[in-house]
mmCIF file of C-alpha atoms in Angstrom:
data_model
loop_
_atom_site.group_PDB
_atom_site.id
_atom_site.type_symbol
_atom_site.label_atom_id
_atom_site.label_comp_id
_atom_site.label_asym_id
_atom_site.label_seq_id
_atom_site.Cartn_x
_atom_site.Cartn_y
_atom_site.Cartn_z
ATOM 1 C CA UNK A 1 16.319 -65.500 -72.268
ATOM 2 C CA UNK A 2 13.150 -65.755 -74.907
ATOM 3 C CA UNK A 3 12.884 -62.777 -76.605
ATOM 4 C CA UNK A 4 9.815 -60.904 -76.444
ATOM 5 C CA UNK A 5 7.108 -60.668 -78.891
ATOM 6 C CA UNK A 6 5.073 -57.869 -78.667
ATOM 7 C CA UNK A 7 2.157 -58.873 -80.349
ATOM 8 C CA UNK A 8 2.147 -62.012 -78.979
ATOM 9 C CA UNK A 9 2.003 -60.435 -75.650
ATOM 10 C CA UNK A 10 -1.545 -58.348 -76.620
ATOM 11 C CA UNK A 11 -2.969 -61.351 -78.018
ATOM 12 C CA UNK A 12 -2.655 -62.663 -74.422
ATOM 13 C CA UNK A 13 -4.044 -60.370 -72.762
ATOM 14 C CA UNK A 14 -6.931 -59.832 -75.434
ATOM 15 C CA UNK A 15 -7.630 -63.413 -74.566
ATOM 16 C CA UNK A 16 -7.790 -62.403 -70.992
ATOM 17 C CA UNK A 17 -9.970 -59.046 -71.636
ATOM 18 C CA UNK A 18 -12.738 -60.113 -74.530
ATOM 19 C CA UNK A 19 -12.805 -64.078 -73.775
ATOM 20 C CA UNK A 20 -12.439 -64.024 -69.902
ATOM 21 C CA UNK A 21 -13.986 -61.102 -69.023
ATOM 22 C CA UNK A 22 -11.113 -59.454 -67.130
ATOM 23 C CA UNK A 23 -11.192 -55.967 -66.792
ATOM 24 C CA UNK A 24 -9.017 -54.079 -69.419
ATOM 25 C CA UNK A 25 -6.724 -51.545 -67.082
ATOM 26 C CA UNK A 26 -6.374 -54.368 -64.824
ATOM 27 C CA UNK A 27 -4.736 -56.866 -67.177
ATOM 28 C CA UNK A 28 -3.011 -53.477 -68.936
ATOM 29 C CA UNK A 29 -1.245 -52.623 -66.041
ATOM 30 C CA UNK A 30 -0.178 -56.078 -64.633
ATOM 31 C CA UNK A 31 0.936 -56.505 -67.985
ATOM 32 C CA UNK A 32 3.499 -53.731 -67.883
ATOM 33 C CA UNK A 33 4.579 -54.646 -64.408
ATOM 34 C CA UNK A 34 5.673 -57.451 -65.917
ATOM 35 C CA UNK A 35 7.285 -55.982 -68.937
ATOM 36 C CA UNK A 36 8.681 -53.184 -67.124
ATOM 37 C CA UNK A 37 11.988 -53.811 -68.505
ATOM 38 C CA UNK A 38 10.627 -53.515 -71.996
ATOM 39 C CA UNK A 39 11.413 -49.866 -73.399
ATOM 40 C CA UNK A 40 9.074 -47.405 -73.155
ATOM 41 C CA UNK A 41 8.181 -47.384 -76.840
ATOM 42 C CA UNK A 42 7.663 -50.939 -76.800
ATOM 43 C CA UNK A 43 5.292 -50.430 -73.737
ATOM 44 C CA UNK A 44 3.420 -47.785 -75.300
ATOM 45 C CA UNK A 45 2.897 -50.263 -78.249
ATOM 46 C CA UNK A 46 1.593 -52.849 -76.558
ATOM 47 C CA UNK A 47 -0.545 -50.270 -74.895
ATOM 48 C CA UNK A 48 -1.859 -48.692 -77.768
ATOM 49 C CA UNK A 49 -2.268 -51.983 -79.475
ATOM 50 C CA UNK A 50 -4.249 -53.445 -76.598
ATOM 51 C CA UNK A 51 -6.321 -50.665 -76.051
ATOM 52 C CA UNK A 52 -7.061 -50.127 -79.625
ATOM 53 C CA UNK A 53 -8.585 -53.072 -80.166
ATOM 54 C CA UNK A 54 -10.772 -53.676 -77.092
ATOM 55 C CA UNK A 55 -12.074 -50.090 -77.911
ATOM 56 C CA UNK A 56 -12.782 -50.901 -81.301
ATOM 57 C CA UNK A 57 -13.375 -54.802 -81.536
ATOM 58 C CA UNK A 58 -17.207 -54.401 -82.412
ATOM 59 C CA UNK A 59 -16.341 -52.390 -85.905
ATOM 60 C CA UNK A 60 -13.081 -55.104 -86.482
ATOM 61 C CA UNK A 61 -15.369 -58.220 -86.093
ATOM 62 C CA UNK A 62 -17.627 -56.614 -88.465
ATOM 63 C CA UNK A 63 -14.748 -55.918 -90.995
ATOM 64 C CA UNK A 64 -13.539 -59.531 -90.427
ATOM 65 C CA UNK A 65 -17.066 -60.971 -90.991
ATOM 66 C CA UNK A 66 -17.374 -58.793 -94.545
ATOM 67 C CA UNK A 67 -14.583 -61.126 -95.628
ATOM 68 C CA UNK A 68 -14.385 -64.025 -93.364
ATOM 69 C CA UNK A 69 -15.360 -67.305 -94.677
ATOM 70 C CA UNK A 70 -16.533 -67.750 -90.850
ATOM 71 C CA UNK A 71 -18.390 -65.653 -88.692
ATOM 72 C CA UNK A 72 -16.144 -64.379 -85.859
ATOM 73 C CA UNK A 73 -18.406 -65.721 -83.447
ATOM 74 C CA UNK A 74 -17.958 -69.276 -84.266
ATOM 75 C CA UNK A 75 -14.183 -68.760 -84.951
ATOM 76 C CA UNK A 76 -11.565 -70.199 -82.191
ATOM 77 C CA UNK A 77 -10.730 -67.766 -79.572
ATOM 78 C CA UNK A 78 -6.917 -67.537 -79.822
ATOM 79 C CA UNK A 79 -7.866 -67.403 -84.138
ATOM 80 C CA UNK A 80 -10.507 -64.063 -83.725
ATOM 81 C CA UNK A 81 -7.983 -62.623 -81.700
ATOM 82 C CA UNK A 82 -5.125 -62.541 -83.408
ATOM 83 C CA UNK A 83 -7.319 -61.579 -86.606
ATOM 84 C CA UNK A 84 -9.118 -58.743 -84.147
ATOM 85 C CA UNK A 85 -5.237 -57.483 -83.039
ATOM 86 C CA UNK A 86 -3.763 -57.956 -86.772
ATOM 87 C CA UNK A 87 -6.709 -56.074 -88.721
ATOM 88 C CA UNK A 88 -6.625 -52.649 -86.020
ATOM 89 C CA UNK A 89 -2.941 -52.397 -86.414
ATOM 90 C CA UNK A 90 -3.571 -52.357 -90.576
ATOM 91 C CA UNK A 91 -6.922 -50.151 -90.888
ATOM 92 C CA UNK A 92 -5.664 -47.902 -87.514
ATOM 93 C CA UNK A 93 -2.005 -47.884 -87.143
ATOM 94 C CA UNK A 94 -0.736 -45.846 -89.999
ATOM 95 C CA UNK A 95 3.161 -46.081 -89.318
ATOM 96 C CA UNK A 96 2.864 -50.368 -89.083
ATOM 97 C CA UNK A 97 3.544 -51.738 -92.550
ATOM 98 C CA UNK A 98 1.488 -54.069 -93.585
ATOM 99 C CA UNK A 99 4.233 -56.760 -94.029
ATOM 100 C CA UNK A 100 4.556 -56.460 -90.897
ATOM 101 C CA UNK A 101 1.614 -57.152 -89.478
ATOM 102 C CA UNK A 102 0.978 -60.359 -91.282
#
């Protein structure tokens, strides 16, 4: 079995939430039906993660776009994403090294 990647899981369903237009508890929760045998911290992560960002994705882009070489509206979807997801968890998640992240 393929392990899981956490992160790899939000950027999914950001994809779903700020590209598609899918509402955000909705894709949440059928994402942690599916996950359910993830542990509980790694479900609150993913949570927290996903939430995070959707809540805050107006003030990341903005961040992004101070030192973007391309505005985050004209970047690929999967590419502002992943950026979106990988700047929250460095300017919002204090306990994430930074290493980490990238």
């Amino acid at each position: 079995m393929r392990q899981v990647n956490s992160r790899e899981i939000v950027l999914d369903m950001l994809l779903e939430i700020l590209e598609e237009g899918k509402f955000s508890h909705t894709v949440l929760n059928q994402t942690l039906n599916k996950y359910q045998h993830l542990e509980k911290q790694e479900r609150a992560f993913i949570s927290r993660l996903c939430i995070g960002t959707v809540k805050r994705y107006l003030t990341l882009d903005y961040r992004i776009n101070t030192v973007a070489s391309l505005p985050v509206k004209k970047m690929k979807p999967l590419i502002r994403n992943l950026l979106r997801l990988s700047a929250y968890q460095i300017l919002y998640m204090n306990q994430i090294p930074v290493s980490a992240v990238c």
